[in-house]
Amino acid sequence: MKNKRVPTFISGFDDLIQGGLSERSVNLVIGGAGTGKTIFAIQFLVNGIKNLGETGVYITFEERKDKLYSDMLSFGWDLEKYEKQGKFIFIQYNPEQVKKMLIEGGGVIEGIITKTKVKRLVIDSITSFALLYKDALIRKEAALSLFELINDWGCTAVLTAQHPSNGEIFSTTLEFEVDSIIRFYNPKMEGVRKRAFEIIKMRGTKHPLKTMTMGITDNGIEFIPAKIIKC
Ligand SMILES: Nc1ncnc2c1ncn2[C@@H]1O[C@H](COP(=O)(O)OP(=O)(O)OP(=O)(O)O)[C@@H](O)[C@H]1O
Ligand SMILES: [Mg+2]
């Protein structure tokens, strides 16, 4: 059976990945500070609400709700309004609570997700969660049980992770478990930083291997695949 696609509706992106993210996949967006991970994740949820009326859940360990809501208003995304309509759910969780949720096999979050038929899920970011587990094998097991839960819930997920701008090694050690890795970074070229992105892997999907240009405008993120970055 062909993979069903979940469009991001983010300009220039879905055409690169055969129409969208795979349904029920776990997608990791990695990048350094200020590269656009949170904006991408929120845009994925907001576009689902606007275009398909799909409910989205945003789980965060780091972002403050009032600050996030006011930052996102600058792109015209009224999260408070969507929250009142029951279409956007903000959950502040600390990594310890996520750990507990895994042990309980769902807990409070599962209740919210199954009751409201959530289709799109974001965890921003997964870095502090990964730091909870010092042992690589246990971390891998914990990540796999989290991904299994997400899969049982029927959600398509975007997880963000901090990743230093230099170096090829990922600090998250989740790269083998996730279905896709999208990387944002800002290489410096002749004294000016550019916004670049690449799709490092995406299971079951034909995708370009180029490093391409992206931008952040008043409407959010836009991808410009025709502009290749040579670095
Ligand atoms: N209205 C805007 N127009 C253009 N660029 C903007 C606008 N608002 C924010 N930005 C850019 O987006 C960046 C913030 O993006 P975002 O919060 O998604 O980054 P992040 O990758 O989540 O960072 P962190 O790792 O710190 O959480 C800002 O540093 C700025 O460069
Ligand atoms: Mg962020």
mmCIF file of C-alpha atoms and ligand atoms in Angstrom:
data_model
loop_
_atom_site.group_PDB
_atom_site.id
_atom_site.type_symbol
_atom_site.label_atom_id
_atom_site.label_comp_id
_atom_site.label_asym_id
_atom_site.label_seq_id
_atom_site.Cartn_x
_atom_site.Cartn_y
_atom_site.Cartn_z
ATOM 1 C CA MET A 1 0.000 0.000 0.000
ATOM 2 C CA LYS A 2 1.245 3.476 -0.873
ATOM 3 C CA ASN A 3 2.278 5.781 1.921
ATOM 4 C CA LYS A 4 -0.457 8.314 2.745
ATOM 5 C CA ARG A 5 0.909 11.852 2.891
ATOM 6 C CA VAL A 6 0.333 14.616 5.395
ATOM 7 C CA PRO A 7 0.967 17.941 3.667
ATOM 8 C CA THR A 8 2.851 20.592 5.639
ATOM 9 C CA PHE A 9 1.424 23.298 3.320
ATOM 10 C CA ILE A 10 4.723 25.132 3.865
ATOM 11 C CA SER A 11 5.736 26.926 0.684
ATOM 12 C CA GLY A 12 8.159 24.910 -1.471
ATOM 13 C CA PHE A 13 8.371 21.890 0.827
ATOM 14 C CA ASP A 14 5.724 19.288 -0.011
ATOM 15 C CA ASP A 15 6.753 19.053 -3.668
ATOM 16 C CA LEU A 16 10.220 17.955 -2.529
ATOM 17 C CA ILE A 17 8.889 15.014 -0.530
ATOM 18 C CA GLN A 18 6.190 13.460 -2.721
ATOM 19 C CA GLY A 19 3.365 15.545 -1.286
ATOM 20 C CA GLY A 20 4.075 15.675 2.434
ATOM 21 C CA LEU A 21 5.315 13.800 5.479
ATOM 22 C CA SER A 22 4.334 10.136 5.713
ATOM 23 C CA GLU A 23 1.216 9.616 7.780
ATOM 24 C CA ARG A 24 2.073 8.543 11.370
ATOM 25 C CA SER A 25 5.771 9.188 10.826
ATOM 26 C CA VAL A 26 8.165 10.689 13.353
ATOM 27 C CA ASN A 27 10.136 13.536 11.812
ATOM 28 C CA LEU A 28 13.136 15.163 13.418
ATOM 29 C CA VAL A 29 14.000 18.793 12.647
ATOM 30 C CA ILE A 30 17.526 19.566 13.778
ATOM 31 C CA GLY A 31 19.402 22.846 13.784
ATOM 32 C CA GLY A 32 21.320 25.402 15.791
ATOM 33 C CA ALA A 33 19.830 28.258 17.805
ATOM 34 C CA GLY A 34 17.520 30.527 15.830
ATOM 35 C CA THR A 35 17.501 28.439 12.659
ATOM 36 C CA GLY A 36 13.682 28.205 12.508
ATOM 37 C CA LYS A 37 12.835 24.900 14.211
ATOM 38 C CA THR A 38 10.043 26.282 16.400
ATOM 39 C CA ILE A 39 8.574 28.351 13.554
ATOM 40 C CA PHE A 40 8.522 25.275 11.270
ATOM 41 C CA ALA A 41 6.878 23.132 13.954
ATOM 42 C CA ILE A 42 4.157 25.694 14.731
ATOM 43 C CA GLN A 43 3.573 26.363 11.011
ATOM 44 C CA PHE A 44 3.013 22.619 10.492
ATOM 45 C CA LEU A 45 0.304 22.690 13.182
ATOM 46 C CA VAL A 46 -1.288 25.995 12.131
ATOM 47 C CA ASN A 47 -1.473 24.893 8.476
ATOM 48 C CA GLY A 48 -3.182 21.681 9.541
ATOM 49 C CA ILE A 49 -5.785 23.725 11.422
ATOM 50 C CA LYS A 50 -6.288 26.283 8.632
ATOM 51 C CA ASN A 51 -6.376 23.889 5.672
ATOM 52 C CA LEU A 52 -7.856 20.707 7.089
ATOM 53 C CA GLY A 53 -9.367 21.632 10.446
ATOM 54 C CA GLU A 54 -7.011 19.144 12.106
ATOM 55 C CA THR A 55 -6.296 19.518 15.802
ATOM 56 C CA GLY A 56 -2.637 19.951 16.757
ATOM 57 C CA VAL A 57 -0.819 19.409 20.027
ATOM 58 C CA TYR A 58 2.356 21.272 20.936
ATOM 59 C CA ILE A 59 4.373 19.774 23.773
ATOM 60 C CA THR A 60 7.273 21.814 24.998
ATOM 61 C CA PHE A 61 9.866 21.643 27.734
ATOM 62 C CA GLU A 62 11.388 25.034 27.065
ATOM 63 C CA GLU A 63 9.112 27.558 25.385
ATOM 64 C CA ARG A 64 7.030 29.926 27.526
ATOM 65 C CA LYS A 65 3.418 30.040 26.418
ATOM 66 C CA ASP A 66 2.852 33.822 26.482
ATOM 67 C CA LYS A 67 6.164 34.491 24.730
ATOM 68 C CA LEU A 68 5.509 31.852 22.066
ATOM 69 C CA TYR A 69 1.972 33.121 21.409
ATOM 70 C CA SER A 70 3.149 36.703 20.964
ATOM 71 C CA ASP A 71 6.121 35.683 18.759
ATOM 72 C CA MET A 72 3.838 33.627 16.521
ATOM 73 C CA LEU A 73 1.343 36.494 16.195
ATOM 74 C CA SER A 74 3.990 38.316 14.157
ATOM 75 C CA PHE A 75 3.359 35.701 11.431
ATOM 76 C CA GLY A 76 -0.401 36.196 11.767
ATOM 77 C CA TRP A 77 -0.886 32.930 13.677
ATOM 78 C CA ASP A 78 -3.384 33.485 16.481
ATOM 79 C CA LEU A 79 -2.679 30.494 18.725
ATOM 80 C CA GLU A 80 -4.909 31.858 21.482
ATOM 81 C CA LYS A 81 -7.870 31.858 19.089
ATOM 82 C CA TYR A 82 -7.124 28.306 17.919
ATOM 83 C CA GLU A 83 -6.755 27.207 21.529
ATOM 84 C CA LYS A 84 -10.200 28.605 22.366
ATOM 85 C CA GLN A 85 -11.609 26.711 19.372
ATOM 86 C CA GLY A 86 -10.032 23.519 20.762
ATOM 87 C CA LYS A 87 -7.845 23.189 17.670
ATOM 88 C CA PHE A 88 -4.490 24.013 19.266
ATOM 89 C CA ILE A 89 -3.410 22.412 22.520
ATOM 90 C CA PHE A 90 -0.364 23.704 24.376
ATOM 91 C CA ILE A 91 1.198 21.307 26.896
ATOM 92 C CA GLN A 92 4.111 22.315 29.076
ATOM 93 C CA TYR A 93 5.862 19.196 30.266
ATOM 94 C CA ASN A 94 9.190 18.615 31.843
ATOM 95 C CA PRO A 95 11.348 15.692 30.710
ATOM 96 C CA GLU A 96 10.744 13.901 34.041
ATOM 97 C CA GLN A 97 6.996 13.962 33.344
ATOM 98 C CA VAL A 98 7.603 12.509 29.891
ATOM 99 C CA LYS A 99 9.683 9.787 31.486
ATOM 100 C CA LYS A 100 6.765 9.050 33.830
ATOM 101 C CA MET A 101 4.371 9.059 30.888
ATOM 102 C CA LEU A 102 6.490 6.409 29.156
ATOM 103 C CA ILE A 103 6.485 4.246 32.251
ATOM 104 C CA GLU A 104 2.698 4.602 32.556
ATOM 105 C CA GLY A 105 2.282 4.003 28.823
ATOM 106 C CA GLY A 106 0.505 7.259 27.943
ATOM 107 C CA GLY A 107 -0.911 9.042 30.977
ATOM 108 C CA VAL A 108 -2.452 12.512 30.779
ATOM 109 C CA ILE A 109 -1.173 13.319 27.297
ATOM 110 C CA GLU A 110 -2.698 10.149 25.885
ATOM 111 C CA GLY A 111 -6.084 11.142 27.360
ATOM 112 C CA ILE A 112 -5.947 14.534 25.632
ATOM 113 C CA ILE A 113 -4.767 13.118 22.331
ATOM 114 C CA THR A 114 -7.250 10.293 21.984
ATOM 115 C CA LYS A 115 -10.214 12.341 23.255
ATOM 116 C CA THR A 116 -9.653 15.201 20.810
ATOM 117 C CA LYS A 117 -8.524 13.045 17.835
ATOM 118 C CA VAL A 118 -5.220 14.837 17.422
ATOM 119 C CA LYS A 119 -3.630 14.409 13.997
ATOM 120 C CA ARG A 120 -0.495 16.552 14.303
ATOM 121 C CA LEU A 121 1.888 16.455 17.223
ATOM 122 C CA VAL A 122 4.979 18.511 17.992
ATOM 123 C CA ILE A 123 7.577 18.042 20.707
ATOM 124 C CA ASP A 124 9.810 21.128 20.930
ATOM 125 C CA SER A 125 12.468 20.130 21.778
ATOM 126 C CA ILE A 126 13.472 16.547 22.362
ATOM 127 C CA THR A 127 17.024 17.501 23.409
ATOM 128 C CA SER A 128 16.388 17.774 27.146
ATOM 129 C CA PHE A 129 14.461 14.515 27.050
ATOM 130 C CA ALA A 130 17.421 12.758 25.426
ATOM 131 C CA LEU A 131 19.738 14.231 28.067
ATOM 132 C CA LEU A 132 17.750 12.442 30.800
ATOM 133 C CA TYR A 133 19.179 9.139 29.715
ATOM 134 C CA LYS A 134 22.920 8.932 30.054
ATOM 135 C CA ASP A 135 23.166 5.356 28.854
ATOM 136 C CA ALA A 136 22.872 5.178 25.057
ATOM 137 C CA LEU A 137 20.981 1.886 25.049
ATOM 138 C CA ILE A 138 18.406 3.045 27.597
ATOM 139 C CA ARG A 139 18.024 6.312 25.687
ATOM 140 C CA LYS A 140 17.373 4.362 22.527
ATOM 141 C CA GLU A 141 14.775 2.204 24.290
ATOM 142 C CA ALA A 142 13.062 5.283 25.751
ATOM 143 C CA ALA A 143 12.991 6.959 22.336
ATOM 144 C CA LEU A 144 11.518 3.844 20.763
ATOM 145 C CA SER A 145 8.738 3.645 23.348
ATOM 146 C CA LEU A 146 7.962 7.324 22.789
ATOM 147 C CA PHE A 147 7.763 6.762 19.024
ATOM 148 C CA GLU A 148 5.582 3.696 19.575
ATOM 149 C CA LEU A 149 3.164 5.775 21.660
ATOM 150 C CA ILE A 150 3.040 8.457 18.951
ATOM 151 C CA ASN A 151 2.303 5.739 16.419
ATOM 152 C CA ASP A 152 -0.468 4.219 18.555
ATOM 153 C CA TRP A 153 -2.049 7.655 18.872
ATOM 154 C CA GLY A 154 -2.226 7.860 15.059
ATOM 155 C CA CYS A 155 -0.373 11.171 14.961
ATOM 156 C CA THR A 156 2.150 12.499 12.506
ATOM 157 C CA ALA A 157 4.899 14.038 14.601
ATOM 158 C CA VAL A 158 7.505 16.754 14.249
ATOM 159 C CA LEU A 159 10.188 16.683 16.922
ATOM 160 C CA THR A 160 12.833 19.362 17.129
ATOM 161 C CA ALA A 161 16.368 18.932 18.417
ATOM 162 C CA GLN A 162 19.202 21.315 18.985
ATOM 163 C CA HIS A 163 22.200 20.613 16.854
ATOM 164 C CA PRO A 164 25.410 22.630 16.674
ATOM 165 C CA SER A 165 25.941 24.460 13.400
ATOM 166 C CA ASN A 166 29.295 22.831 12.696
ATOM 167 C CA GLY A 167 30.084 19.138 12.488
ATOM 168 C CA GLU A 168 28.244 16.253 10.950
ATOM 169 C CA ILE A 169 27.604 14.242 14.093
ATOM 170 C CA PHE A 170 24.137 14.567 15.614
ATOM 171 C CA SER A 171 23.983 15.133 19.313
ATOM 172 C CA THR A 172 20.572 13.558 19.731
ATOM 173 C CA THR A 173 21.546 9.946 18.954
ATOM 174 C CA LEU A 174 17.976 9.444 17.757
ATOM 175 C CA GLU A 175 18.915 9.687 14.102
ATOM 176 C CA PHE A 176 18.531 5.990 13.405
ATOM 177 C CA GLU A 177 15.153 5.662 15.101
ATOM 178 C CA VAL A 178 13.259 8.503 13.427
ATOM 179 C CA ASP A 179 11.604 8.266 10.015
ATOM 180 C CA SER A 180 13.069 11.495 8.718
ATOM 181 C CA ILE A 181 15.687 14.113 9.493
ATOM 182 C CA ILE A 182 15.402 17.653 8.192
ATOM 183 C CA ARG A 183 18.320 19.921 8.987
ATOM 184 C CA PHE A 184 18.333 23.721 9.180
ATOM 185 C CA TYR A 185 21.562 25.663 9.429
ATOM 186 C CA ASN A 186 23.040 29.069 8.779
ATOM 187 C CA PRO A 187 26.388 28.814 6.975
ATOM 188 C CA LYS A 188 28.456 31.988 6.790
ATOM 189 C CA MET A 189 29.402 32.920 3.235
ATOM 190 C CA GLU A 190 31.522 35.987 2.569
ATOM 191 C CA GLY A 191 30.581 37.472 5.912
ATOM 192 C CA VAL A 192 26.836 36.903 5.529
ATOM 193 C CA ARG A 193 24.831 34.092 7.094
ATOM 194 C CA LYS A 194 22.466 32.220 4.789
ATOM 195 C CA ARG A 195 19.475 30.120 5.785
ATOM 196 C CA ALA A 196 20.045 26.615 4.472
ATOM 197 C CA PHE A 197 18.192 23.324 4.743
ATOM 198 C CA GLU A 198 18.633 19.742 3.670
ATOM 199 C CA ILE A 199 16.668 16.545 3.922
ATOM 200 C CA ILE A 200 19.120 14.065 5.362
ATOM 201 C CA LYS A 201 16.787 11.106 5.322
ATOM 202 C CA MET A 202 13.110 10.369 4.801
ATOM 203 C CA ARG A 203 12.030 6.748 4.827
ATOM 204 C CA GLY A 204 9.845 5.651 1.938
ATOM 205 C CA THR A 205 10.357 8.938 0.116
ATOM 206 C CA LYS A 206 12.280 10.079 -2.930
ATOM 207 C CA HIS A 207 13.866 13.383 -1.908
ATOM 208 C CA PRO A 208 16.675 15.689 -3.048
ATOM 209 C CA LEU A 209 20.119 15.434 -1.456
ATOM 210 C CA LYS A 210 21.005 19.051 -2.131
ATOM 211 C CA THR A 211 21.615 21.819 0.372
ATOM 212 C CA MET A 212 18.977 24.392 -0.480
ATOM 213 C CA THR A 213 17.886 27.877 0.541
ATOM 214 C CA MET A 214 15.108 28.738 2.936
ATOM 215 C CA GLY A 215 13.830 32.032 4.252
ATOM 216 C CA ILE A 216 11.844 33.381 7.173
ATOM 217 C CA THR A 217 9.391 36.099 6.162
ATOM 218 C CA ASP A 218 6.341 37.759 7.740
ATOM 219 C CA ASN A 219 4.373 34.696 6.594
ATOM 220 C CA GLY A 220 6.685 32.197 8.271
ATOM 221 C CA ILE A 221 9.117 29.801 6.651
ATOM 222 C CA GLU A 222 9.424 29.391 2.900
ATOM 223 C CA PHE A 223 11.656 26.898 1.162
ATOM 224 C CA ILE A 224 13.408 27.871 -2.073
ATOM 225 C CA PRO A 225 14.711 24.545 -3.449
ATOM 226 C CA ALA A 226 15.810 26.008 -6.786
ATOM 227 C CA LYS A 227 18.514 28.012 -4.997
ATOM 228 C CA ILE A 228 21.259 25.546 -4.087
ATOM 229 C CA ILE A 229 23.825 26.484 -1.481
ATOM 230 C CA LYS A 230 27.380 25.486 -2.338
ATOM 231 C CA CYS A 231 29.276 24.943 0.895
HETATM 232 N N1 LIG B 1 9.056 38.133 11.475
HETATM 233 C C1 LIG B 1 10.236 37.585 11.183
HETATM 234 N N2 LIG B 1 10.785 37.739 9.976
HETATM 235 C C2 LIG B 1 11.964 37.186 9.649
HETATM 236 N N3 LIG B 1 12.684 36.420 10.482
HETATM 237 C C3 LIG B 1 12.183 36.194 11.705
HETATM 238 C C4 LIG B 1 10.937 36.749 12.124
HETATM 239 N N4 LIG B 1 10.704 36.340 13.393
HETATM 240 C C5 LIG B 1 11.752 35.569 13.733
HETATM 241 N N5 LIG B 1 12.641 35.475 12.744
HETATM 242 C C6 LIG B 1 13.891 34.675 12.740
HETATM 243 O O1 LIG B 1 13.586 33.416 13.315
HETATM 244 C C7 LIG B 1 14.491 33.113 14.364
HETATM 245 C C8 LIG B 1 13.796 32.317 15.450
HETATM 246 O O2 LIG B 1 13.302 31.124 14.899
HETATM 247 P P1 LIG B 1 12.940 29.885 15.852
HETATM 248 O O3 LIG B 1 12.455 30.371 17.162
HETATM 249 O O4 LIG B 1 12.054 29.000 15.085
HETATM 250 O O5 LIG B 1 14.379 29.220 16.037
HETATM 251 P P2 LIG B 1 14.740 27.852 16.760
HETATM 252 O O6 LIG B 1 15.511 27.051 15.774
HETATM 253 O O7 LIG B 1 13.525 27.265 17.354
HETATM 254 O O8 LIG B 1 15.752 28.368 17.901
HETATM 255 P P3 LIG B 1 16.051 27.781 19.366
HETATM 256 O O9 LIG B 1 16.981 26.613 19.181
HETATM 257 O O10 LIG B 1 16.716 28.927 20.050
HETATM 258 O O11 LIG B 1 14.753 27.386 19.990
HETATM 259 C C9 LIG B 1 14.983 34.441 14.860
HETATM 260 O O12 LIG B 1 16.282 34.324 15.437
HETATM 261 C C10 LIG B 1 14.990 35.276 13.591
HETATM 262 O O13 LIG B 1 16.220 35.108 12.896
HETATM 263 MG MG MG B 2 12.928 26.814 19.343
#
